[in-house]
XYZ file of N, CA and C in Angstrom:
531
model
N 0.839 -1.172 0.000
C 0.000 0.000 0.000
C 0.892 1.245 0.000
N 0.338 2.230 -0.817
C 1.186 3.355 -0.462
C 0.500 4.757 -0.524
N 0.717 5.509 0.207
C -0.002 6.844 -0.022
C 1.255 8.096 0.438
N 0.956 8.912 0.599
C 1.509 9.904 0.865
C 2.578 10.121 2.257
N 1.969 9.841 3.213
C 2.118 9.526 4.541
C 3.540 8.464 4.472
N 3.210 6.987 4.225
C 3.869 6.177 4.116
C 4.889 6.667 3.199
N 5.212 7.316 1.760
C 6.253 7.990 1.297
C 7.044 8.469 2.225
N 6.808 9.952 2.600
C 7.576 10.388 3.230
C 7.956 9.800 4.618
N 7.642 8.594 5.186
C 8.197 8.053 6.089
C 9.427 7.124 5.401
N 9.003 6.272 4.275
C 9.831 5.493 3.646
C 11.168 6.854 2.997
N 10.684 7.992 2.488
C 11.967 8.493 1.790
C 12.806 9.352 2.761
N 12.108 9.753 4.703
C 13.160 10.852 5.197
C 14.540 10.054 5.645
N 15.477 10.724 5.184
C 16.704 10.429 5.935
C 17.339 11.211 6.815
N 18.161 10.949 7.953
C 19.043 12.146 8.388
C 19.712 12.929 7.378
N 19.690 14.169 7.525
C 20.555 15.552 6.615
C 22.081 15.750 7.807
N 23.175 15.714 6.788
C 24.089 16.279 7.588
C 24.676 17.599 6.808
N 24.704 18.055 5.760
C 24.437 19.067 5.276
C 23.455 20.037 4.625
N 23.874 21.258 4.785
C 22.452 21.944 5.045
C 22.888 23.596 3.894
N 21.623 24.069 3.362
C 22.073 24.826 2.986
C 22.083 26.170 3.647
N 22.761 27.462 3.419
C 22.767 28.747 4.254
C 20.993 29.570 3.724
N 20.241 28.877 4.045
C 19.159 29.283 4.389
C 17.763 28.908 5.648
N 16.932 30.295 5.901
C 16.342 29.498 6.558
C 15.021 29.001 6.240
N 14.377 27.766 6.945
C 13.177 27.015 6.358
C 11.847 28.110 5.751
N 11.257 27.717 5.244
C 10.311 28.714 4.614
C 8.926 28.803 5.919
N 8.532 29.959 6.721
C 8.024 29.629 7.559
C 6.741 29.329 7.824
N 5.931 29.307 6.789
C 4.738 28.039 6.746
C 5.079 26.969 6.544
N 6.087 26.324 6.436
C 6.992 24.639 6.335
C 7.388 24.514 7.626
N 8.187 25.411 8.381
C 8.986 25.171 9.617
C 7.326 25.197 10.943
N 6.155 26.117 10.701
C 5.297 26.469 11.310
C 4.474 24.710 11.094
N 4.275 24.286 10.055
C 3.689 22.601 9.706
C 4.598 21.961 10.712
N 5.638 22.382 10.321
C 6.567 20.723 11.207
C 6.638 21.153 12.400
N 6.610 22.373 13.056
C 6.583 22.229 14.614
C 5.313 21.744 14.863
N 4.197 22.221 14.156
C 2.821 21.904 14.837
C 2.803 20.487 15.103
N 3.113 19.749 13.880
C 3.315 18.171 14.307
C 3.611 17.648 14.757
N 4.474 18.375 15.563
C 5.081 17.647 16.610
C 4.590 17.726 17.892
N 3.654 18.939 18.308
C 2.732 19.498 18.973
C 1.315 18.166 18.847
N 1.308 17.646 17.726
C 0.322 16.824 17.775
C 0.993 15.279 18.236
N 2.051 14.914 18.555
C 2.539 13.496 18.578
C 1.814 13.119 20.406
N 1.812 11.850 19.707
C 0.846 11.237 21.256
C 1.925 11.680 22.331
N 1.092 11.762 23.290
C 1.938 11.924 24.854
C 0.944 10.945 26.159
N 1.760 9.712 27.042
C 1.420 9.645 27.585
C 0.195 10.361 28.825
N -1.182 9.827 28.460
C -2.402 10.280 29.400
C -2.687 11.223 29.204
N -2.058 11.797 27.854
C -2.426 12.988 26.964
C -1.841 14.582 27.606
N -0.769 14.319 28.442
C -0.478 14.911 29.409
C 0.391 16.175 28.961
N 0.879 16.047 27.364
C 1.287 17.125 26.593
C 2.700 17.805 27.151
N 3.533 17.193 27.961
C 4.791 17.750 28.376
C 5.401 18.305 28.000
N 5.575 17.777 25.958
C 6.543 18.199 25.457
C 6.845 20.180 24.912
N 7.482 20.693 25.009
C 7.946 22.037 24.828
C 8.889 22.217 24.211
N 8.524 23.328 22.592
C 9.560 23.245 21.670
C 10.129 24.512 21.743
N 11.491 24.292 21.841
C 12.227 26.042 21.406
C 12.715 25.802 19.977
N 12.224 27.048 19.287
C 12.926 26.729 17.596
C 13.702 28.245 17.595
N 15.082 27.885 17.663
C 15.895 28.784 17.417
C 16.366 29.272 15.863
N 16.352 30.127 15.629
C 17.043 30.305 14.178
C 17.129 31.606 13.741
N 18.080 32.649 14.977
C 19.418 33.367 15.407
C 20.907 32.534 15.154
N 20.748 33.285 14.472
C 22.418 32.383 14.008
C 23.783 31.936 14.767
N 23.665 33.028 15.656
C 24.475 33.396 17.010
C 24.134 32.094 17.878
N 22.941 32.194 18.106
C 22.153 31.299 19.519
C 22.112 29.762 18.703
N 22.091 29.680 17.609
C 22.353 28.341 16.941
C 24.069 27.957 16.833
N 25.276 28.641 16.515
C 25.922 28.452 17.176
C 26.456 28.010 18.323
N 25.959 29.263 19.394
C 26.155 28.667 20.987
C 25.541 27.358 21.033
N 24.371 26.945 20.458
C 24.127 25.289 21.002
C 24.926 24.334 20.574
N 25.213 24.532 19.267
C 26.220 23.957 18.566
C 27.334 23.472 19.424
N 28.194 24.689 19.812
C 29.109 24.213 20.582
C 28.713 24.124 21.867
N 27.973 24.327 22.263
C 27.325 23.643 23.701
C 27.625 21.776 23.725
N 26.631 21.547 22.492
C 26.854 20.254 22.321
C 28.220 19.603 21.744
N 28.938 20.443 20.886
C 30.188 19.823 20.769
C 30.794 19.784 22.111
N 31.111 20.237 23.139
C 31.599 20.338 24.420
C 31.385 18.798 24.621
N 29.534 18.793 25.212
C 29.518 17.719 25.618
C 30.499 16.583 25.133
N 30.329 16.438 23.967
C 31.023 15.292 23.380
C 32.568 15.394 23.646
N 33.258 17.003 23.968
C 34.823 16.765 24.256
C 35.259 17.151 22.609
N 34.304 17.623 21.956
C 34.728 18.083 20.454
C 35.049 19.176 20.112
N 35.262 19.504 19.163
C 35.226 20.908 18.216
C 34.161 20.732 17.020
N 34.306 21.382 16.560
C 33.251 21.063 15.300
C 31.745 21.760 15.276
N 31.092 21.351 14.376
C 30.041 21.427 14.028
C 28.519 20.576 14.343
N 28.754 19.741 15.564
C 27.471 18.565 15.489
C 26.015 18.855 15.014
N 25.957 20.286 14.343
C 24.509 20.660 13.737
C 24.546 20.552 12.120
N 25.709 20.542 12.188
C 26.153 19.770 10.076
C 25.901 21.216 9.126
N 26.035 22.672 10.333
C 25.614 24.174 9.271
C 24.266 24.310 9.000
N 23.097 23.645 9.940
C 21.768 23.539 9.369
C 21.455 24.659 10.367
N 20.918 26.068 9.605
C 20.129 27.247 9.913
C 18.853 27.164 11.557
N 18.574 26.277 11.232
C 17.470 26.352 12.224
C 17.307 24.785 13.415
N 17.339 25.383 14.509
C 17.027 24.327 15.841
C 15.905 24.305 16.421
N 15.032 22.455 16.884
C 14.256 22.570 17.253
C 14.873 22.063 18.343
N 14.745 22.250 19.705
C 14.814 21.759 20.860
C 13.774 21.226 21.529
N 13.551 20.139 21.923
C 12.375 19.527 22.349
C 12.935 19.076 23.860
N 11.947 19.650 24.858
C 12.312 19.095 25.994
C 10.936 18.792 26.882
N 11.320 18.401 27.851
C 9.688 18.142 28.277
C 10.072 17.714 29.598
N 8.797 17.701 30.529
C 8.851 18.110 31.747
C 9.072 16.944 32.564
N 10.224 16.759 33.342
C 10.485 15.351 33.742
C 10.379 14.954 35.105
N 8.919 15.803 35.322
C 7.885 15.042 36.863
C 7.334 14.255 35.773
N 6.968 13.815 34.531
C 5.964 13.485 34.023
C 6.777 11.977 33.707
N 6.208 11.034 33.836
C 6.490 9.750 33.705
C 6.879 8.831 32.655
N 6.096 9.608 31.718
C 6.469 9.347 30.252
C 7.409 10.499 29.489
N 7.871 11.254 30.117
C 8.387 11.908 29.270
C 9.588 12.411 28.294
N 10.451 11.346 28.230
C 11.278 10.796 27.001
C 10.324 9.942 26.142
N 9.520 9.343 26.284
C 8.693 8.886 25.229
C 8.190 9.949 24.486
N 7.329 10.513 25.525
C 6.515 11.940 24.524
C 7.672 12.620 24.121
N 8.529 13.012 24.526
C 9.854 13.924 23.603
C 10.371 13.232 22.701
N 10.434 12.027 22.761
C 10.845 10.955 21.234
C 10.075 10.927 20.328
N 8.498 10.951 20.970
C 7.216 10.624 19.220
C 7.363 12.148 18.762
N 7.966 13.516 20.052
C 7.353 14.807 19.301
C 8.676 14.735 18.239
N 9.792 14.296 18.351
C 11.222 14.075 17.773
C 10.926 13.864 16.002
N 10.230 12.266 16.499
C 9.947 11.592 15.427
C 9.044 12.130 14.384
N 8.063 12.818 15.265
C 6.791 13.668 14.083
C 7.480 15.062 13.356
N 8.606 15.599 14.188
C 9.378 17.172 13.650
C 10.175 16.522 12.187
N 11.230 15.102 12.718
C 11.541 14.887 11.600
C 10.645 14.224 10.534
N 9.686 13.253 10.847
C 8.795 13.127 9.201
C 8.040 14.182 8.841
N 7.905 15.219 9.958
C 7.069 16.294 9.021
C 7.853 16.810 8.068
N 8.950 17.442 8.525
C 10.109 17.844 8.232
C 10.092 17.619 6.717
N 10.168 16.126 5.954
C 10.243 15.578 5.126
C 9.255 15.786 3.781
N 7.889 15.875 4.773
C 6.695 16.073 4.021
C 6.500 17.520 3.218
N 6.853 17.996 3.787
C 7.230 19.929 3.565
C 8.463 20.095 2.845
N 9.351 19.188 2.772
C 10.191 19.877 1.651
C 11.376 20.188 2.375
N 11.415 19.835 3.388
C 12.863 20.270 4.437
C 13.245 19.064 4.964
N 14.552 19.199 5.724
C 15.589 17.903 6.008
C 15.723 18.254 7.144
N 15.823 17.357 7.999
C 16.235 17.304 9.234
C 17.296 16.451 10.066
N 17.259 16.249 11.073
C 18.324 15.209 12.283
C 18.135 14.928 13.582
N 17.943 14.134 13.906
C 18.137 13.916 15.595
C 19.219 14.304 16.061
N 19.829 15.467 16.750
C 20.899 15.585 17.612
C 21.173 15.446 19.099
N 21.899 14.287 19.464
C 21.352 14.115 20.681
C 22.329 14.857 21.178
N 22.315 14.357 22.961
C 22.958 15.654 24.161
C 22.133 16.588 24.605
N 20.940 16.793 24.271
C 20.222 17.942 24.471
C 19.864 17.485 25.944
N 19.994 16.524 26.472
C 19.940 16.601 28.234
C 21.056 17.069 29.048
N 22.192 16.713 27.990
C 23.523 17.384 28.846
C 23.589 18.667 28.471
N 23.016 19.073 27.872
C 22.933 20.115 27.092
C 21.914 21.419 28.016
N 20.954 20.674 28.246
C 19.779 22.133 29.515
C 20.043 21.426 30.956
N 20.616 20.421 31.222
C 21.258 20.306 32.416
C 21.783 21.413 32.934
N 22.696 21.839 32.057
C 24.018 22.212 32.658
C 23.607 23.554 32.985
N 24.385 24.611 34.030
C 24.220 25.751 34.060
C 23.576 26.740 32.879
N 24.838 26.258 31.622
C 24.681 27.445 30.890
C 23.079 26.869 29.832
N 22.970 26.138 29.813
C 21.718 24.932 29.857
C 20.161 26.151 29.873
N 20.629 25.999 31.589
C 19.628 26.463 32.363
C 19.519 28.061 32.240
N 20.425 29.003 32.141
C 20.185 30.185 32.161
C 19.522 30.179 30.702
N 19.855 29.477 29.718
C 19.320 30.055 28.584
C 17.845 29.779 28.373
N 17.421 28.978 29.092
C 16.025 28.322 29.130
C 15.351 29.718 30.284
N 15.337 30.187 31.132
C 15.394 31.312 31.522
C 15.191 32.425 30.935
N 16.652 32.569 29.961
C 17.151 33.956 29.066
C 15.543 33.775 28.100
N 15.471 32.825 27.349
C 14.384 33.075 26.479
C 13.208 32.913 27.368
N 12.639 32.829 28.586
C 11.773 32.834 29.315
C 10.861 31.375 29.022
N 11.571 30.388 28.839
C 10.577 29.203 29.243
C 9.604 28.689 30.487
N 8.947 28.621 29.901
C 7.895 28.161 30.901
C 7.926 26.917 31.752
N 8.138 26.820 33.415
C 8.327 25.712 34.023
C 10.373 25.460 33.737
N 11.091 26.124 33.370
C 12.280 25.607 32.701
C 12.764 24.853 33.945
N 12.230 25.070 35.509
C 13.335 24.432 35.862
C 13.275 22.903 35.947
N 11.905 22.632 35.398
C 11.351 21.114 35.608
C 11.685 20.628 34.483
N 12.370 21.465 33.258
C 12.619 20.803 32.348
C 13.655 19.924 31.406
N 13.896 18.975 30.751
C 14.717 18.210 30.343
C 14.681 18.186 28.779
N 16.146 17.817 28.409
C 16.330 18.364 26.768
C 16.311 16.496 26.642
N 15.652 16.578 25.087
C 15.107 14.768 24.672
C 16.054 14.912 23.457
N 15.916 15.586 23.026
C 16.861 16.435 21.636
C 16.661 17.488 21.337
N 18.034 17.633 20.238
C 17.908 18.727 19.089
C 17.646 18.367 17.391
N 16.354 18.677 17.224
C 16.078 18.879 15.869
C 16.674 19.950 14.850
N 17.661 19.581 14.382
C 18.521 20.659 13.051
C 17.180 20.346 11.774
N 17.185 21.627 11.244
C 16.085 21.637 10.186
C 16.497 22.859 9.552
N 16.148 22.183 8.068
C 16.755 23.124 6.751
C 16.667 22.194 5.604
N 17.340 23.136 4.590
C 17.217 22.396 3.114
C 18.500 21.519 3.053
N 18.382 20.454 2.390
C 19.484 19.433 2.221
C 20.477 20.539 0.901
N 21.538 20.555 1.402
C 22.706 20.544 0.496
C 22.804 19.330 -0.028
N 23.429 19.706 -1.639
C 23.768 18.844 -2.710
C 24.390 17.545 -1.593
N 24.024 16.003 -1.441
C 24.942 15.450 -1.183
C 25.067 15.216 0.402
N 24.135 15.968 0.993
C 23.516 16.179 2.518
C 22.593 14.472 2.770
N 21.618 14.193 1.799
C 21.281 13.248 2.271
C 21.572 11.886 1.706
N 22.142 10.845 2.118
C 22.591 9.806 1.845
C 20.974 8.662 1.423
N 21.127 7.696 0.239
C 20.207 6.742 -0.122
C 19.759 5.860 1.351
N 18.833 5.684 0.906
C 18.231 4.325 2.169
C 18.627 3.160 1.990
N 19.247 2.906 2.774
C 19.804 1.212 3.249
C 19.016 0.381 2.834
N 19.139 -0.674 2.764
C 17.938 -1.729 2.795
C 17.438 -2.521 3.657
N 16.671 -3.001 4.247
C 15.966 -2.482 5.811
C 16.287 -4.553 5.662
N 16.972 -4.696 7.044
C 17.169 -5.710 7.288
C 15.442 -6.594 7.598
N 16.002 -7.564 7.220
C 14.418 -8.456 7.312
C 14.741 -9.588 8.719
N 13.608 -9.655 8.759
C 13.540 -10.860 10.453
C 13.035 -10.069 11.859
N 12.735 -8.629 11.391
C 12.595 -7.871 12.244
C 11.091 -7.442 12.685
N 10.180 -8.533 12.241
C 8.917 -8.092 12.911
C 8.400 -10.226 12.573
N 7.766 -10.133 13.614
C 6.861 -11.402 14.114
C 5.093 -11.137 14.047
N 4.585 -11.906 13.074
C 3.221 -11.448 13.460
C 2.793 -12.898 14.319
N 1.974 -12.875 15.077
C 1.165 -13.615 16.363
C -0.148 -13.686 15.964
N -0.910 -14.786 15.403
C -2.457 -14.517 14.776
C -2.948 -15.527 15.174
């Protein structure tokens, strides 16, 4: 079967290059909403998106997260715009709900015409002091209850940014009837 839906799940890949622009913002406005719609345990809605895309403040996360890792570099691959998804971690489920809102930013992402990535660290990442003041600095709501699930990089694929799909190993689902 195939429709639309199922496409763009079968064609998104991670983007590691990106071009020097930013998303078109009825595309970037679709893919946050969707992610706004991804199930959340008891419907309890934890998850909270910051979409940065200040060039400066996309930087600083950048190397925020290269730190973590003990790097230099780039771990956002030059992609214009960040979604940060974090969510409130009295809530029981809430790395699940920050994973489906993850999962819905990047296939929306796809559906609209833009590329995306999971970047992880985003817990070591609003942990940390400088974490926390910035969750603050932009005035988040609840920030101190809150926890980073990831960073969503989103933008247009550069020439050569997204790599073909593998071929999906088989043996990996059991049906029970």
């Amino acid at each position: 079967m195939k429709n639309e839906v199922l496409t763009a799940l079968q064609n998104r890949r991670s983007c590691r290059s990106y071009e020097d622009r930013q998303p078109d913002p009825a595309a970037l406005e679709a893919v946050v909403n969707a992610a706004l719609w991804a199930p959340s345990g008891m419907g309890r809605q934890s998850t909270v998106i910051v979409v940065v895309q200040d060039p400066a403040t996309v930087r600083k996360l950048s190397a925020m997260n290269a730190a973590v890792m003990g790097r230099d570099g780039d771990p956002f691959y030059g992609a214009p715009c960040v979604a940060v998804v974090l969510v409130d971690r009295t809530v029981s489920t809430c790395v699940e709900d920050g994973s489906l809102a993850m999962g819905n930013l990047l296939n929306a992402a796809e559906s609209v015409g833009l590329s995306g990535c999971w970047i992880h660290r985003a817990r070591e990442m609003f942990d940390s002091h400088e974490g926390k003041a910035l969750l603050n600095e932009w005035g988040v709501p609840n920030a101190e209850n809150l926890m980073g699930v990831g960073n969503c990089i989103l933008g247009y694929a550069a020439p050569g940014g997204k790599k073909p799909a593998a071929l999906r190993r088989e043996g990996r689902v059991v049906y029970v009837k």
